[in-house]
CSV table of N, CA and C in Angstrom, one decimal:
chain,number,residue,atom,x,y,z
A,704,UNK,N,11.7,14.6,-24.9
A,704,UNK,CA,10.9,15.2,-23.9
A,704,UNK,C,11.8,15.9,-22.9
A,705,UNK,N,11.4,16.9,-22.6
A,705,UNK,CA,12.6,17.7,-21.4
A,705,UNK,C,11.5,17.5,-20.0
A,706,UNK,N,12.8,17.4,-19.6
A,706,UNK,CA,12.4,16.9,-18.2
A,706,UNK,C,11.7,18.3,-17.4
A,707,UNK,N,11.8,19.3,-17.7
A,707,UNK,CA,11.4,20.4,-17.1
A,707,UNK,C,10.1,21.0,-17.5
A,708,UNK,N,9.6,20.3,-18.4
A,708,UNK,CA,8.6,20.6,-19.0
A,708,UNK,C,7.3,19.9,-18.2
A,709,UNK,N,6.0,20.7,-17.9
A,709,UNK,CA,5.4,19.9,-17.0
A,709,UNK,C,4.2,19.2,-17.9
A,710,UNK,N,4.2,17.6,-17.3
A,710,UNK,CA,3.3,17.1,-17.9
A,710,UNK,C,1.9,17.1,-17.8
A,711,UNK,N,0.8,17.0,-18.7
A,711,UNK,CA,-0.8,17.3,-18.6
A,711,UNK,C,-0.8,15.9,-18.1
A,712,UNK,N,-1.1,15.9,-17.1
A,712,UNK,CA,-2.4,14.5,-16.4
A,712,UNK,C,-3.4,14.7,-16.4
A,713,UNK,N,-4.1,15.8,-16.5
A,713,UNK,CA,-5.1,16.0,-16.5
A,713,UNK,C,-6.2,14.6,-16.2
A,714,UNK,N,-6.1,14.0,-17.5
A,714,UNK,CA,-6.8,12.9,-17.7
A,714,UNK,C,-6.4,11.4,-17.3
A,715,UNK,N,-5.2,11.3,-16.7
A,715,UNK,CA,-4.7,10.3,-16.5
A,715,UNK,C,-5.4,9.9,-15.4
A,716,UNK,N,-6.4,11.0,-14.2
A,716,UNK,CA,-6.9,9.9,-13.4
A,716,UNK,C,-8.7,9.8,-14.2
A,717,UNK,N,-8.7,9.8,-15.2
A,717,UNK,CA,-10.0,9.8,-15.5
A,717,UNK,C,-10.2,8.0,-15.8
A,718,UNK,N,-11.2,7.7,-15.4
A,718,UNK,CA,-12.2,6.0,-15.2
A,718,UNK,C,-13.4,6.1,-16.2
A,719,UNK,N,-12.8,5.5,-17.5
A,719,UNK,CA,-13.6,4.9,-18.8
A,719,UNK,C,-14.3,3.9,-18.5
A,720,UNK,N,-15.8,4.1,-18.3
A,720,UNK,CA,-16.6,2.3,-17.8
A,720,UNK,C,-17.7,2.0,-19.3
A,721,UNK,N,-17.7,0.9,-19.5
A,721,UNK,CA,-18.6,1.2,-20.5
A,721,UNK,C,-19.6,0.3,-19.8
A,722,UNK,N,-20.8,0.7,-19.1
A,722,UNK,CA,-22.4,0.2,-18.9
A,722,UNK,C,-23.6,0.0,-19.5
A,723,UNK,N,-23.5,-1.4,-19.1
A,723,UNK,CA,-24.5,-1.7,-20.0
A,723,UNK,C,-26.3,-2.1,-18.6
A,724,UNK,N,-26.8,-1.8,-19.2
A,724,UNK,CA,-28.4,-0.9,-18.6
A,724,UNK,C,-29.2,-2.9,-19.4
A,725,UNK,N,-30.1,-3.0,-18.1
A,725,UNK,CA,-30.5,-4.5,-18.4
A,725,UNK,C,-31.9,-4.5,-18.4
A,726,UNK,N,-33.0,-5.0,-18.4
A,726,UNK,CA,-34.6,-5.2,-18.3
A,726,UNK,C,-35.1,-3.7,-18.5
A,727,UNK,N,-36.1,-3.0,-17.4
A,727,UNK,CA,-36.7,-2.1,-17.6
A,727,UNK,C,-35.9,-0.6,-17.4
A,728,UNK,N,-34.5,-1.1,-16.5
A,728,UNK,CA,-33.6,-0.1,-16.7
A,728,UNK,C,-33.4,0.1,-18.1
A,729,UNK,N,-33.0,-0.2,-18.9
A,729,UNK,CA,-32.5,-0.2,-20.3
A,729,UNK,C,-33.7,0.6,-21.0
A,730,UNK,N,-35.1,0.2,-20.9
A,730,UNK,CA,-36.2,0.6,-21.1
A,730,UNK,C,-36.5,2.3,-21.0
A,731,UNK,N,-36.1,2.6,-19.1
A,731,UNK,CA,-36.2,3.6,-18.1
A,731,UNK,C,-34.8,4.7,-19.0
A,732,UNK,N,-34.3,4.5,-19.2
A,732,UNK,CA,-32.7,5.2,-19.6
A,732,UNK,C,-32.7,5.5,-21.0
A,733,UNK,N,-33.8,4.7,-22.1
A,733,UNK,CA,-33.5,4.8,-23.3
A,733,UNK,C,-32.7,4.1,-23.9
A,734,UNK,N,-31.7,3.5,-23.3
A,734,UNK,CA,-30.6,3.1,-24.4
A,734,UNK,C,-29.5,1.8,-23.6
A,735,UNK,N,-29.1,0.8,-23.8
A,735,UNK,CA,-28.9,-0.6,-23.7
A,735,UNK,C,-27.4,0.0,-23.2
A,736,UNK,N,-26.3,0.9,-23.9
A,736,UNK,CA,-25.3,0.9,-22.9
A,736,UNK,C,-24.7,2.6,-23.1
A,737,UNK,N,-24.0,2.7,-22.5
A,737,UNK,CA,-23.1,3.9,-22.8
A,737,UNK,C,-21.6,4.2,-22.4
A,738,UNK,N,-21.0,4.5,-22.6
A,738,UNK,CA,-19.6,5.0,-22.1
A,738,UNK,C,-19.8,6.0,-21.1
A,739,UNK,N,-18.9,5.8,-19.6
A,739,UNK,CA,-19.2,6.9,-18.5
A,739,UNK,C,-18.0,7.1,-18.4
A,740,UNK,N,-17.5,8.4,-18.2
A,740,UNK,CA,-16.7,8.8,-17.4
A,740,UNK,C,-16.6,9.5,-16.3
A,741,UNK,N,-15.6,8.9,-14.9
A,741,UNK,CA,-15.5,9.3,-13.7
A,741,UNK,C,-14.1,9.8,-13.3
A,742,UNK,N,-14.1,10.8,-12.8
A,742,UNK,CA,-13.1,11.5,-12.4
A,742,UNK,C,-12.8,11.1,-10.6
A,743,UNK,N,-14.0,11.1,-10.3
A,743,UNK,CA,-13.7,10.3,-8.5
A,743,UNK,C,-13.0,9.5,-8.7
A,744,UNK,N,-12.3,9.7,-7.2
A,744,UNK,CA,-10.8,8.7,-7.2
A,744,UNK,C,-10.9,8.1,-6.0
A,745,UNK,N,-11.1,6.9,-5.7
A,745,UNK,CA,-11.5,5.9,-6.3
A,745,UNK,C,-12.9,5.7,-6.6
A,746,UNK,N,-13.0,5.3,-8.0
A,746,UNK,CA,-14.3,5.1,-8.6
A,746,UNK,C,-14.7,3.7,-8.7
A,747,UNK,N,-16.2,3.9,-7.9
A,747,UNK,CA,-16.6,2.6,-7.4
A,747,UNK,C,-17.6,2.6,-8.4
A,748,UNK,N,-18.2,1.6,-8.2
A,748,UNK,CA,-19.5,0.6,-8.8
A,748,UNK,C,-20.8,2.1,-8.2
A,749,UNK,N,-20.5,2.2,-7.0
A,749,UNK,CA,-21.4,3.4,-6.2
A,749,UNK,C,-21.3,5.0,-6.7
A,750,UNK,N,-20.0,5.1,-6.9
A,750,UNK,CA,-19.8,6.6,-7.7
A,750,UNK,C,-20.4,6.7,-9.0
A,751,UNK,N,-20.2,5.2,-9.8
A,751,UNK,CA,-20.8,5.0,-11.2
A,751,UNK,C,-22.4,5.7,-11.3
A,752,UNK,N,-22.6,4.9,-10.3
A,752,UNK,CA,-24.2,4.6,-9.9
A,752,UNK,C,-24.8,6.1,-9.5
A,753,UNK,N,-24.2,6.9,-8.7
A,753,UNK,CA,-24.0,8.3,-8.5
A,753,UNK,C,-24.6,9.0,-9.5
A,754,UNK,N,-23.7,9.0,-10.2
A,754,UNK,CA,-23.1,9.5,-11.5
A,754,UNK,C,-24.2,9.4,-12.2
A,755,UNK,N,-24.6,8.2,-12.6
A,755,UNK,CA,-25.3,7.7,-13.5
A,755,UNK,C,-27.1,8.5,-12.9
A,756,UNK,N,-27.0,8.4,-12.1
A,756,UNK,CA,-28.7,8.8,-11.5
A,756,UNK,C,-29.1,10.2,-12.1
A,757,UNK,N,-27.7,11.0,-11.9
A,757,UNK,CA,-27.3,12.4,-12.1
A,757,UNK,C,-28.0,12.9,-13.6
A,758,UNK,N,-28.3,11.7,-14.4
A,758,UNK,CA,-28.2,12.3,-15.8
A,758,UNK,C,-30.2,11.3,-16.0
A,759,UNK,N,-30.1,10.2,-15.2
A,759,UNK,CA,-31.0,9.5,-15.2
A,759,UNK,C,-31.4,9.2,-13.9
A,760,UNK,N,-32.7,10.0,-13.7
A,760,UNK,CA,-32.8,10.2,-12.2
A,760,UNK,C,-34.4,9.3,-12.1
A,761,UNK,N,-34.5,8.2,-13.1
A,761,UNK,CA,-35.5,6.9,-13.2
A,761,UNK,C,-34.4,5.7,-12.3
A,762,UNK,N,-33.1,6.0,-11.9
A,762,UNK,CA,-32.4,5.0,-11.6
A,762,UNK,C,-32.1,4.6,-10.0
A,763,UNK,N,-32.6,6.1,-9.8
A,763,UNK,CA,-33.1,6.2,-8.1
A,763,UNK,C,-34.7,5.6,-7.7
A,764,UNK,N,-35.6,5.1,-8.5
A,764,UNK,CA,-36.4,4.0,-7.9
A,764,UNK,C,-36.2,2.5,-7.6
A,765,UNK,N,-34.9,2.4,-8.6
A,765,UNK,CA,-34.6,1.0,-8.4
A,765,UNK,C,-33.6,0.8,-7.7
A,766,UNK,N,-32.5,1.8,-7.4
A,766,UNK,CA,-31.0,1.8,-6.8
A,766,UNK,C,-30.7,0.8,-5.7
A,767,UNK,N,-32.1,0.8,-4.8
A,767,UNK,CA,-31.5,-0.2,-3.9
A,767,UNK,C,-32.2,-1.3,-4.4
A,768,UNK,N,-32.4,-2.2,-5.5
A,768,UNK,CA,-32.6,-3.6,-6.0
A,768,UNK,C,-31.5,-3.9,-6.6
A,769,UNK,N,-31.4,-2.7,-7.0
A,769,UNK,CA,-30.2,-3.1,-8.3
A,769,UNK,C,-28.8,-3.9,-7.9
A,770,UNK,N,-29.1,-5.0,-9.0
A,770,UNK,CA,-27.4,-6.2,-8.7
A,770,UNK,C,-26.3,-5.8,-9.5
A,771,UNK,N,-24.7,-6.0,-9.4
A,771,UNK,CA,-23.9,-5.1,-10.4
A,771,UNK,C,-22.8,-6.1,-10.5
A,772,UNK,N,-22.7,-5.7,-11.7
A,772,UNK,CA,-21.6,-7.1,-12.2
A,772,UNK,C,-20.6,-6.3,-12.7
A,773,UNK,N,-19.2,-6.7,-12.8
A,773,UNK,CA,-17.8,-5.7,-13.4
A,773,UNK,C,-17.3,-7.0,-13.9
A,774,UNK,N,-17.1,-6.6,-15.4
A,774,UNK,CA,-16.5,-7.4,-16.0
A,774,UNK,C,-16.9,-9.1,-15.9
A,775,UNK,N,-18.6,-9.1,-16.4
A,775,UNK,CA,-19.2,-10.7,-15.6
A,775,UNK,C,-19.0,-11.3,-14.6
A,776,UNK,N,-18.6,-10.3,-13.6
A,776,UNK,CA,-18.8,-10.9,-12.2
A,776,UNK,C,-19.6,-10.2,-11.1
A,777,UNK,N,-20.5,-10.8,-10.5
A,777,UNK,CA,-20.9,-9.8,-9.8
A,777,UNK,C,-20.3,-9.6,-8.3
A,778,UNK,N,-20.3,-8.1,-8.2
A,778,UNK,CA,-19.8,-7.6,-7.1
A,778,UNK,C,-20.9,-6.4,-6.1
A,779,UNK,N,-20.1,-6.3,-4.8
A,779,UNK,CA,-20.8,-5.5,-4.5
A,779,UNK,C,-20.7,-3.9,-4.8
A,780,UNK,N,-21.6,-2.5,-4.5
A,780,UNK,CA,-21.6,-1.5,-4.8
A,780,UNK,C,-19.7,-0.9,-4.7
A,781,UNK,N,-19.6,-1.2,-3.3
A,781,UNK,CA,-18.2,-0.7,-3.4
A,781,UNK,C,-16.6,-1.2,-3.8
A,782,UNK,N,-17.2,-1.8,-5.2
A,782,UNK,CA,-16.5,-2.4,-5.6
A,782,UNK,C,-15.4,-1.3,-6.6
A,783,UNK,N,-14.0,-1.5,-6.5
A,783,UNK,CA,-13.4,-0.3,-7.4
A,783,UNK,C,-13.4,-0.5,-9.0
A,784,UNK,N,-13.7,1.0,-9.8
A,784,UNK,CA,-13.7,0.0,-11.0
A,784,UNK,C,-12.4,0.8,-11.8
A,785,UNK,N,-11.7,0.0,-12.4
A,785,UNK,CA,-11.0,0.6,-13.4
A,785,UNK,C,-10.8,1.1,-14.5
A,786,UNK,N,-10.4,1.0,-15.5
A,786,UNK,CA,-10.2,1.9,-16.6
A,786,UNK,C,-10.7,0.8,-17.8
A,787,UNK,N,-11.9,1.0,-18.3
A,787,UNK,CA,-12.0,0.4,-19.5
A,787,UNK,C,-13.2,-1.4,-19.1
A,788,UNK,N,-13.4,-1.1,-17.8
A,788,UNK,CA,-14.2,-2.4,-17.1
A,788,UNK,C,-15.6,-1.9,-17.8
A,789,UNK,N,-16.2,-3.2,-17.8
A,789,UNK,CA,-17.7,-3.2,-18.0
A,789,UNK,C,-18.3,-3.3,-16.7
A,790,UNK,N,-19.5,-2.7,-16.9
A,790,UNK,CA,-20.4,-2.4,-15.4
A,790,UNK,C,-21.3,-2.8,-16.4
A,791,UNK,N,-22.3,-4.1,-15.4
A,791,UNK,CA,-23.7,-4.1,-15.9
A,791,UNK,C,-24.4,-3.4,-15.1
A,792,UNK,N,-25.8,-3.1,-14.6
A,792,UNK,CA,-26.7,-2.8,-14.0
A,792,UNK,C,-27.7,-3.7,-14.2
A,793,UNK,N,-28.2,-4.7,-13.3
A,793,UNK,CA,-29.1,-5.6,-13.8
A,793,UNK,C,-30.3,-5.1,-12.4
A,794,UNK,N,-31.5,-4.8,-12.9
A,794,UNK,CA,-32.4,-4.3,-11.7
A,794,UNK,C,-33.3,-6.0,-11.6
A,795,UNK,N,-34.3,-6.0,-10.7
A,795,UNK,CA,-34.7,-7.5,-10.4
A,795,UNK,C,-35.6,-7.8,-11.5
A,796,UNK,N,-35.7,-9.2,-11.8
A,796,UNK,CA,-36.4,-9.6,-12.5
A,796,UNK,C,-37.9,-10.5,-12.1
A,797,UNK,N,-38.8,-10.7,-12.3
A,797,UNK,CA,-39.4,-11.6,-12.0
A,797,UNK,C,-40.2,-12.5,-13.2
A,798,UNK,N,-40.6,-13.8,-12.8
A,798,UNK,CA,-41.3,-14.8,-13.8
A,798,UNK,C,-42.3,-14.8,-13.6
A,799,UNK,N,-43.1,-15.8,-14.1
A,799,UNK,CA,-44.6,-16.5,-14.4
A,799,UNK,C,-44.4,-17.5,-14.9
């Protein structure tokens, strides 16, 4: 490699999440998960969520119920996510 040569990062700050969509979100979206990519730096749980409304705009009725887990733990919205983490989206549930 020559040192003079400039390198593409282009994609090096890009944030791979794969989300998975729970109860009637999953329902509301069509489909149980997907691969997201975010280019915001730092990409949060909230940018995801952003993002995500952007394409599925059923996700702004629930946005403020919704609980969010990264990598089976739950965290809050402004939580940072990294490269290749799982984001759930779990909206409320209720019984009988």
């Amino acid at each position: 490699m020559n040192p003079s040569q400039p390198i593409d990062v282009s994609d090096a700050a890009m944030v791979r999440v794969h989300v998975l969509f729970f109860g009637v979100l999953a329902q509301q979206v069509g489909r149980p998960h997907l691969l997201l990519e975010l280019k915001t730096q730092p990409a949060t749980v909230e940018s995801a969520v952003t993002r995500l409304q952007e394409h599925f705009p059923s996700i702004a009725m629930l946005r403020n119920k919704l609980a969010f887990a990264v990598n089976l733990e739950y965290v809050p919205a402004t939580c940072e996510l990294k490269d290749r983490d799982e984001l759930a989206l779990i909206p409320p549930v209720s019984g009988g």
